[in-house]
Short mmCIF file of C-alpha atoms in Angstrom, two decimals:
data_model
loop_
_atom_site.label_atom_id
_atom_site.label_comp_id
_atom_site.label_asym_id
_atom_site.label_seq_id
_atom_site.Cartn_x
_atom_site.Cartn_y
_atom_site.Cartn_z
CA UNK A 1355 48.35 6.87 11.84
CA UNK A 1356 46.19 9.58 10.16
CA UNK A 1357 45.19 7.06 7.82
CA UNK A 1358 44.44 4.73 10.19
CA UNK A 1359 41.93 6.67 11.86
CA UNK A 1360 40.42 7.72 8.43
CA UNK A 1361 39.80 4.23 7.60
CA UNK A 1362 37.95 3.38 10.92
CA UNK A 1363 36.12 6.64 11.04
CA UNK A 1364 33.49 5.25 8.51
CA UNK A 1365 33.66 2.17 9.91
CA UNK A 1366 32.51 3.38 13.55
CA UNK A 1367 30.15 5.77 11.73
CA UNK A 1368 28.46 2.47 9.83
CA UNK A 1369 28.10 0.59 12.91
CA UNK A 1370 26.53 3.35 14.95
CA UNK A 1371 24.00 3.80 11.77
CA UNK A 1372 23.09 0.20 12.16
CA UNK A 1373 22.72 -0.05 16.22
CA UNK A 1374 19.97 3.06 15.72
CA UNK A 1375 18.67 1.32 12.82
CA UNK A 1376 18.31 -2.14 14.87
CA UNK A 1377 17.66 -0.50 17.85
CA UNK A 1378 14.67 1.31 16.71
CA UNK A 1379 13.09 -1.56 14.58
CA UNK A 1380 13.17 -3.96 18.43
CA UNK A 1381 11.77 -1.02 19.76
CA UNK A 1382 8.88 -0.53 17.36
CA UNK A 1383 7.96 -3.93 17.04
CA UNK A 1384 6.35 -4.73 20.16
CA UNK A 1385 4.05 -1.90 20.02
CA UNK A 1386 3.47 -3.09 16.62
CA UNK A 1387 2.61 -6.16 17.57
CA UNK A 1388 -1.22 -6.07 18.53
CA UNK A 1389 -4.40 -4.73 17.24
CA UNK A 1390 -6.60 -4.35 19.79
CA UNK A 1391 -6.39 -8.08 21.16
CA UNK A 1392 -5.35 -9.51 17.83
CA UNK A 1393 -1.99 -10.60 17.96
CA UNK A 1394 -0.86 -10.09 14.38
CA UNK A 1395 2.36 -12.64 15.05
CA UNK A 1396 -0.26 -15.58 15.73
CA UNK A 1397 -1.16 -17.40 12.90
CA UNK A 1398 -4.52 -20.25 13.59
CA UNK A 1399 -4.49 -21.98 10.19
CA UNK A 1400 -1.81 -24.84 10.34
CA UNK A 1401 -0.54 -23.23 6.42
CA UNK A 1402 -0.23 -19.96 8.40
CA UNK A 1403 2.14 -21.71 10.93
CA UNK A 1404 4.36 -23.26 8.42
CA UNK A 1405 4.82 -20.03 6.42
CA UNK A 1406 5.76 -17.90 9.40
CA UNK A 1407 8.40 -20.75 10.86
CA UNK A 1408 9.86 -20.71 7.52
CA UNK A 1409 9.64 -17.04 7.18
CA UNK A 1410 11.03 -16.53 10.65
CA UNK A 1411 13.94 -18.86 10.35
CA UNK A 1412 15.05 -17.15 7.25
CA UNK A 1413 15.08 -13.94 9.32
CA UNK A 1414 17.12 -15.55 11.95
CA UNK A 1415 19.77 -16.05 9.29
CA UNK A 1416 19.53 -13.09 6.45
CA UNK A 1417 18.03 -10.86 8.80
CA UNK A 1418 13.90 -10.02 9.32
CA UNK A 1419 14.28 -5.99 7.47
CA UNK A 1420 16.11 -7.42 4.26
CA UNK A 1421 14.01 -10.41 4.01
CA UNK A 1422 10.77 -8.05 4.45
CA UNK A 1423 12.01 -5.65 1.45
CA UNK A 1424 12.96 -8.72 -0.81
CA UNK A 1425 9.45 -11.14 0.64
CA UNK A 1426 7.85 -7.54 -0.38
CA UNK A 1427 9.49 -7.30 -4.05
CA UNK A 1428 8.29 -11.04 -4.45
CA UNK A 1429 4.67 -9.63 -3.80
CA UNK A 1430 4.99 -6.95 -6.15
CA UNK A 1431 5.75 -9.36 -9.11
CA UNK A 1432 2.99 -11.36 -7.76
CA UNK A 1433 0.38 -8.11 -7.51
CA UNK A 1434 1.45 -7.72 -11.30
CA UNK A 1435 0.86 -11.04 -12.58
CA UNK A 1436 -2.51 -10.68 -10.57
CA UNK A 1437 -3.18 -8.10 -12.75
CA UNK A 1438 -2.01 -9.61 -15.79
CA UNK A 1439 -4.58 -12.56 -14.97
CA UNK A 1440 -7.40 -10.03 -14.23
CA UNK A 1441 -6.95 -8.29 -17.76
CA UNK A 1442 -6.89 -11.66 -19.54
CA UNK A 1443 -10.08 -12.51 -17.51
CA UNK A 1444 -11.76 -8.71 -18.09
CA UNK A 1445 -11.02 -9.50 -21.94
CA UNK A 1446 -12.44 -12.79 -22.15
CA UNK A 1447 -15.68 -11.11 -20.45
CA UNK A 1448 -15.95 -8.33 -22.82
CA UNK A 1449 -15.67 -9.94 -25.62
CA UNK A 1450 -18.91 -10.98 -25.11
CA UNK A 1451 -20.33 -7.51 -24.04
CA UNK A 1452 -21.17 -8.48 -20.14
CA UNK A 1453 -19.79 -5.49 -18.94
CA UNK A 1454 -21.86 -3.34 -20.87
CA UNK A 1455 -24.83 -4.32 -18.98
CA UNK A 1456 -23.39 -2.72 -16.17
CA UNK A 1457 -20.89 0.15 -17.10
CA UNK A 1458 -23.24 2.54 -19.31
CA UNK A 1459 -26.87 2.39 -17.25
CA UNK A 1460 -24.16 3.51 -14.24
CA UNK A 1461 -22.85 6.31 -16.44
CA UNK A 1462 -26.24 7.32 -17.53
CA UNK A 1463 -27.04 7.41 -13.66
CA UNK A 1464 -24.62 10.04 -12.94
CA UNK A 1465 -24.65 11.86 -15.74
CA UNK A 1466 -28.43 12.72 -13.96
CA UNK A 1467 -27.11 14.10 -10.62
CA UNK A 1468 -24.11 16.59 -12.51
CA UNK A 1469 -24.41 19.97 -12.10
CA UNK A 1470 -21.63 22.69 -12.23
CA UNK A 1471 -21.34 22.84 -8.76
CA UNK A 1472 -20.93 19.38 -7.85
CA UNK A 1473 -18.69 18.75 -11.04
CA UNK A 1474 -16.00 21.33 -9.38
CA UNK A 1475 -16.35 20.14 -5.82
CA UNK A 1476 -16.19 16.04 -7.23
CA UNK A 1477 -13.40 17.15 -9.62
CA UNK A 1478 -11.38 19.08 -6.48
CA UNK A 1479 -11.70 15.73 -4.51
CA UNK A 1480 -10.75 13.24 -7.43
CA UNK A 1481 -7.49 15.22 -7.69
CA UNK A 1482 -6.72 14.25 -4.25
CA UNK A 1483 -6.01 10.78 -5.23
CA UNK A 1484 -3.88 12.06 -8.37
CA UNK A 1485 -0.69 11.70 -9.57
CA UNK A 1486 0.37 15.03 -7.44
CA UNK A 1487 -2.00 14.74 -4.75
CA UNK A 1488 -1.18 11.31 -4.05
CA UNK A 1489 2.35 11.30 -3.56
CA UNK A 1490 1.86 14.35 -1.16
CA UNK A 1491 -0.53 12.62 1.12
CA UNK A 1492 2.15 9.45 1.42
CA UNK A 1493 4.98 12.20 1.64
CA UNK A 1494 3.32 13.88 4.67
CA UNK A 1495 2.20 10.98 6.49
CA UNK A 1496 5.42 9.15 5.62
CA UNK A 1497 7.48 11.76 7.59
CA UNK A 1498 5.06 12.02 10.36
CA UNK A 1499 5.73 7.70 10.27
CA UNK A 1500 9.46 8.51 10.56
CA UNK A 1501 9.39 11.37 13.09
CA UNK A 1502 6.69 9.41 15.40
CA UNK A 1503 8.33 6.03 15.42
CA UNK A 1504 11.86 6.57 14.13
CA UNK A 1505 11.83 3.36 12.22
CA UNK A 1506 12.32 1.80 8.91
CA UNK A 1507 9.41 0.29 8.05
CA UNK A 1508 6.88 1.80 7.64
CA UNK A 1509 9.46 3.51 4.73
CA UNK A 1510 9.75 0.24 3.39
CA UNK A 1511 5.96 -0.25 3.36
CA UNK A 1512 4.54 2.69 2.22
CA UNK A 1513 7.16 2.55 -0.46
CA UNK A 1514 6.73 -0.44 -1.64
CA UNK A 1515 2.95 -0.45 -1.41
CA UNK A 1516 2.75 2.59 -3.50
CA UNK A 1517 5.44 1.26 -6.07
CA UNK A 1518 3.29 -1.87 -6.26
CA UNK A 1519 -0.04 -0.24 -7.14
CA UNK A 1520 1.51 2.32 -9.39
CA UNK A 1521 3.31 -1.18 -11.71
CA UNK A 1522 -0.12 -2.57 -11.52
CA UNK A 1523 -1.52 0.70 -13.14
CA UNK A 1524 0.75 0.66 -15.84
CA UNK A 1525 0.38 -3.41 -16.65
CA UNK A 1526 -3.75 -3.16 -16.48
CA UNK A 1527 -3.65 0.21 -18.77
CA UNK A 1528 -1.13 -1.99 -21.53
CA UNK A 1529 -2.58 -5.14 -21.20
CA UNK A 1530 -5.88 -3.89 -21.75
CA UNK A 1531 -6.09 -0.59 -23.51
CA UNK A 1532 -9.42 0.10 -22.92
CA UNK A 1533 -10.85 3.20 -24.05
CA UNK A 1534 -12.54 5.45 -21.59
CA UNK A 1535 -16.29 6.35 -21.84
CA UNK A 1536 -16.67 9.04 -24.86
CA UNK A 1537 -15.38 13.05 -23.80
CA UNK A 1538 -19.19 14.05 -24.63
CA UNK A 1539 -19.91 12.13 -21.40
CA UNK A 1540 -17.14 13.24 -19.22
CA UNK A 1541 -16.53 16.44 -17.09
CA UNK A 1542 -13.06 18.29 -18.28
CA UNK A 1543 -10.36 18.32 -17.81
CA UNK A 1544 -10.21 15.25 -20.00
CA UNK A 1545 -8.48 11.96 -19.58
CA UNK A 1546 -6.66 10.36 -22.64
CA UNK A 1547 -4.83 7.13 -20.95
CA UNK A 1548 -6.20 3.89 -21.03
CA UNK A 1549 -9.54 2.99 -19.10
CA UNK A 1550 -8.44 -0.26 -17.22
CA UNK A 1551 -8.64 -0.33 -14.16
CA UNK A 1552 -9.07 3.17 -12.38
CA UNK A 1553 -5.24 4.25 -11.53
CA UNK A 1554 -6.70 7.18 -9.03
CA UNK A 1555 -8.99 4.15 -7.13
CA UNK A 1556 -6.10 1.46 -7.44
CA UNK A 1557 -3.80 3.86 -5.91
CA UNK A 1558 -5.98 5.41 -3.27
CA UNK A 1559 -7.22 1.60 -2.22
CA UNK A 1560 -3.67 0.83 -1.88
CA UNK A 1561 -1.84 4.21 -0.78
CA UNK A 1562 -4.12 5.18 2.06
CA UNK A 1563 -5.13 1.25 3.27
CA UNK A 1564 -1.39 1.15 3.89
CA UNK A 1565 -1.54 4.30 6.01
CA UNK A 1566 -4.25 3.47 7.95
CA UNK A 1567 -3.32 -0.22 8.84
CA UNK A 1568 -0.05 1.85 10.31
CA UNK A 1569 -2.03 4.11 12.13
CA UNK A 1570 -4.31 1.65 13.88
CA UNK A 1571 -1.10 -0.20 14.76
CA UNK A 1572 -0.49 2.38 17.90
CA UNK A 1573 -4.24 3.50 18.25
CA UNK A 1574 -4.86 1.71 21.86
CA UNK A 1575 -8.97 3.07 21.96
CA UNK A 1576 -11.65 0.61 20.16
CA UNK A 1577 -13.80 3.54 18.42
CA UNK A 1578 -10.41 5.27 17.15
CA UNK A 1579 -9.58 2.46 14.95
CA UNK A 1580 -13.28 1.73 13.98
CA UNK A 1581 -13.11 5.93 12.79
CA UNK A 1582 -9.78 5.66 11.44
CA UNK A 1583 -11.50 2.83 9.35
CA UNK A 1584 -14.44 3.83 7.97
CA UNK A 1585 -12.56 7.31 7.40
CA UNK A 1586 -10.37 5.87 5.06
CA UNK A 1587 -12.62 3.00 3.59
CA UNK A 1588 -15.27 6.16 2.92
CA UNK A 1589 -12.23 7.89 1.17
CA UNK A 1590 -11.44 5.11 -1.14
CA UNK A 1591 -14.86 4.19 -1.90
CA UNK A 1592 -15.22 7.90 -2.98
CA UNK A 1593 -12.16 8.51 -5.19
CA UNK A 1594 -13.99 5.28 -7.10
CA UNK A 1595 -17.68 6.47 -7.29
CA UNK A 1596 -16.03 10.17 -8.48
CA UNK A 1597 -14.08 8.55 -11.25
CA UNK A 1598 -17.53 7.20 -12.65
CA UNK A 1599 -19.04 10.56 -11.97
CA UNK A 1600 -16.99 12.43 -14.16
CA UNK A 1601 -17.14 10.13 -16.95
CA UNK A 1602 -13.53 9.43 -16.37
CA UNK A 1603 -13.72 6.02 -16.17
CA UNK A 1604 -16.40 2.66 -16.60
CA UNK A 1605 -17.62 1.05 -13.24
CA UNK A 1606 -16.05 -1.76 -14.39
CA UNK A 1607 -12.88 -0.20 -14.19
CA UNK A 1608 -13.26 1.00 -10.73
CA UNK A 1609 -14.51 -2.68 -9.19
CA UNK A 1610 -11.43 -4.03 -10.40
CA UNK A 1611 -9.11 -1.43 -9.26
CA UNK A 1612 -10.09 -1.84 -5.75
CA UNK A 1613 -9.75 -5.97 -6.12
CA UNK A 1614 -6.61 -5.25 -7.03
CA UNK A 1615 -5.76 -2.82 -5.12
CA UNK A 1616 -7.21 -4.78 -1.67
CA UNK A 1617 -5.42 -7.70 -3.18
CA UNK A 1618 -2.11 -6.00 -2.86
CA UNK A 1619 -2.91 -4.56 0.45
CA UNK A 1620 -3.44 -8.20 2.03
CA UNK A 1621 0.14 -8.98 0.31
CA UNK A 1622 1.53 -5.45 2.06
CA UNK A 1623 0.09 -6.30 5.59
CA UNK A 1624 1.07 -10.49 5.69
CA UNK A 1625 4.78 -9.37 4.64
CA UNK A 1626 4.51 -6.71 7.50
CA UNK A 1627 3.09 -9.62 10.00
CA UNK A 1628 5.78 -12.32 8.88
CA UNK A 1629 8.45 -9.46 9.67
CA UNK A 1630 6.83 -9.14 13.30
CA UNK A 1631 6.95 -12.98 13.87
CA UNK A 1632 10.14 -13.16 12.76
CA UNK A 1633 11.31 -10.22 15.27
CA UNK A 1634 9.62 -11.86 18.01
CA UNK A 1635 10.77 -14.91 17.45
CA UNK A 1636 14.51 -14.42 17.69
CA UNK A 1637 15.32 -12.60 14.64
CA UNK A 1638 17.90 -9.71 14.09
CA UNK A 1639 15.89 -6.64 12.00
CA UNK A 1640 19.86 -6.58 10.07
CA UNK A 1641 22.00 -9.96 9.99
CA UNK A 1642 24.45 -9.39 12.60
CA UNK A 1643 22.93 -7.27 14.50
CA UNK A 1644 23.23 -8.54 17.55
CA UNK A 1645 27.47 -8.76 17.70
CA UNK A 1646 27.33 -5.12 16.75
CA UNK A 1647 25.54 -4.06 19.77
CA UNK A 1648 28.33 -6.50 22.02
CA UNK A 1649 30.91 -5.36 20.59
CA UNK A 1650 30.49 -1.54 21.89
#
């Protein structure tokens, strides 16, 4: 008998993890739903219609939350072949020195307006976008996600988002190896990686586009989403201009990393909206869902 009701004990404990996980994704998602008047499940272009019937059908049998992380997974291999295709293109263009018509007179122009002031202050802000400070903006908002909404996904999203950008990062810096403009030009502490594209830019783009698409998701006032997005697109346009600043990186560079990196983000937000059409169109969040919650 003991054994019994150890071996149903985890069993109850399961299904009660899933009702609060399914429960709170059907809760979320209406409120999710709408920005502003845009309804995010609608979809005008008759291509648009056929990918979210498809999409929404799969939900209704695999479930809408695992389809999202694996539809999201798909996107990241996609993001990386983007990237792939981008270096290939970059190279074909500087082998014929187009870029350089650009990249140095930029350099040349900043190297004008540095001073030792505003190489600390630009330097302070860069390393907000940085391999530490990154990861502790997504952290902190990430929680404040998961306390606010008590959801999964915007977990998944930020997660995946950031995983994306950072495999983009790596495949641009390989593919390419392009060095970075010479350490007389640059403000220290130096930067030794490869040049292409502009990981703190590609990351930011990505990382904090994510965050405030989810915020502007349950912002009901006009001129609080129209702050929340020039906030963040002033932020990201930024972190670029102070990587050419401090001679950290080319222009070039930064231009692609947030093509990329707004690339992605498009991938990040359609996988989100396919999830919500799914939901809303008679999808479980977890394949089933549903008999859990009848059976208690």
């Amino acid at each position: 008998m003991q054994q019994q009701r150890d071996h149903e004990e985890p069993e109850g404990t399961a299904d009660a993890v899933a009702r609060r996980v399914v429960d709170a994704e059907r809760a979320a998602a209406p409120r999710d739903r709408h920005v502003g008047d845009v309804d995010l499940t609608s979809w005008r272009s008759r291509a648009g219609h056929a990918v979210a019937e498809a999409w929404a059908a799969l939900g209704r049998r695999y479930g809408a939350l695992p389809l999202l992380v694996l539809t999201l997974l798909v996107g990241i291999g996609i993001a990386v072949t983007a990237t792939w295709a981008a270096s290939e293109v970059y190279d074909a263009v500087r082998e014929h020195d187009d870029v350089a018509v650009l990249d140095r007179p930029v350099l040349d122009w900043m190297l004008t307006m540095r001073s030792p002031t505003a190489d600390r202050l630009v330097t302070w802000w860069t390393d907000i976008a940085g391999t530490v400070g990154m990861p502790i903006v997504a952290v902190l908002f990430l929680v404040g996600f998961t306390v606010q909404r008590r959801a999964w996904t915007p977990l998944v999203l930020l997660v995946a988002a950031s995983g994306g950008s950072l495999l983009m990062t790596i495949a641009g810096k390989d593919l390419i190896g392009r060095a970075r403009p010479p350490l007389a030009d640059a403000v220290p502490p130096y930067e030794h990686s490869p040049s292409f594209p502009s990981g703190h830019t590609l990351n930011a783009t990505v990382v904090v586009g994510t965050i405030v698409y989810l915020l502007i998701l349950r912002q009901t006032r006009t001129v609080t989403r129209v702050w929340t997005i020039v906030v963040g697109t002033l932020f990201v346009l930024s972190i670029g201009v102070s990587r050419v600043f401090l001679g950290h990186h080319w222009t070039t560079d930064v231009l692609a990393a947030w093509a990329l990196g707004a690339a992605w983000l498009a991938i990040v937000i359609t996988a989100h909206r396919l999830y919500l059409t799914a939901l809303r169109r008679g999808a479980d969040p977890v394949r089933g869902s549903s008999p859990v919650r009848s059976s208690r």
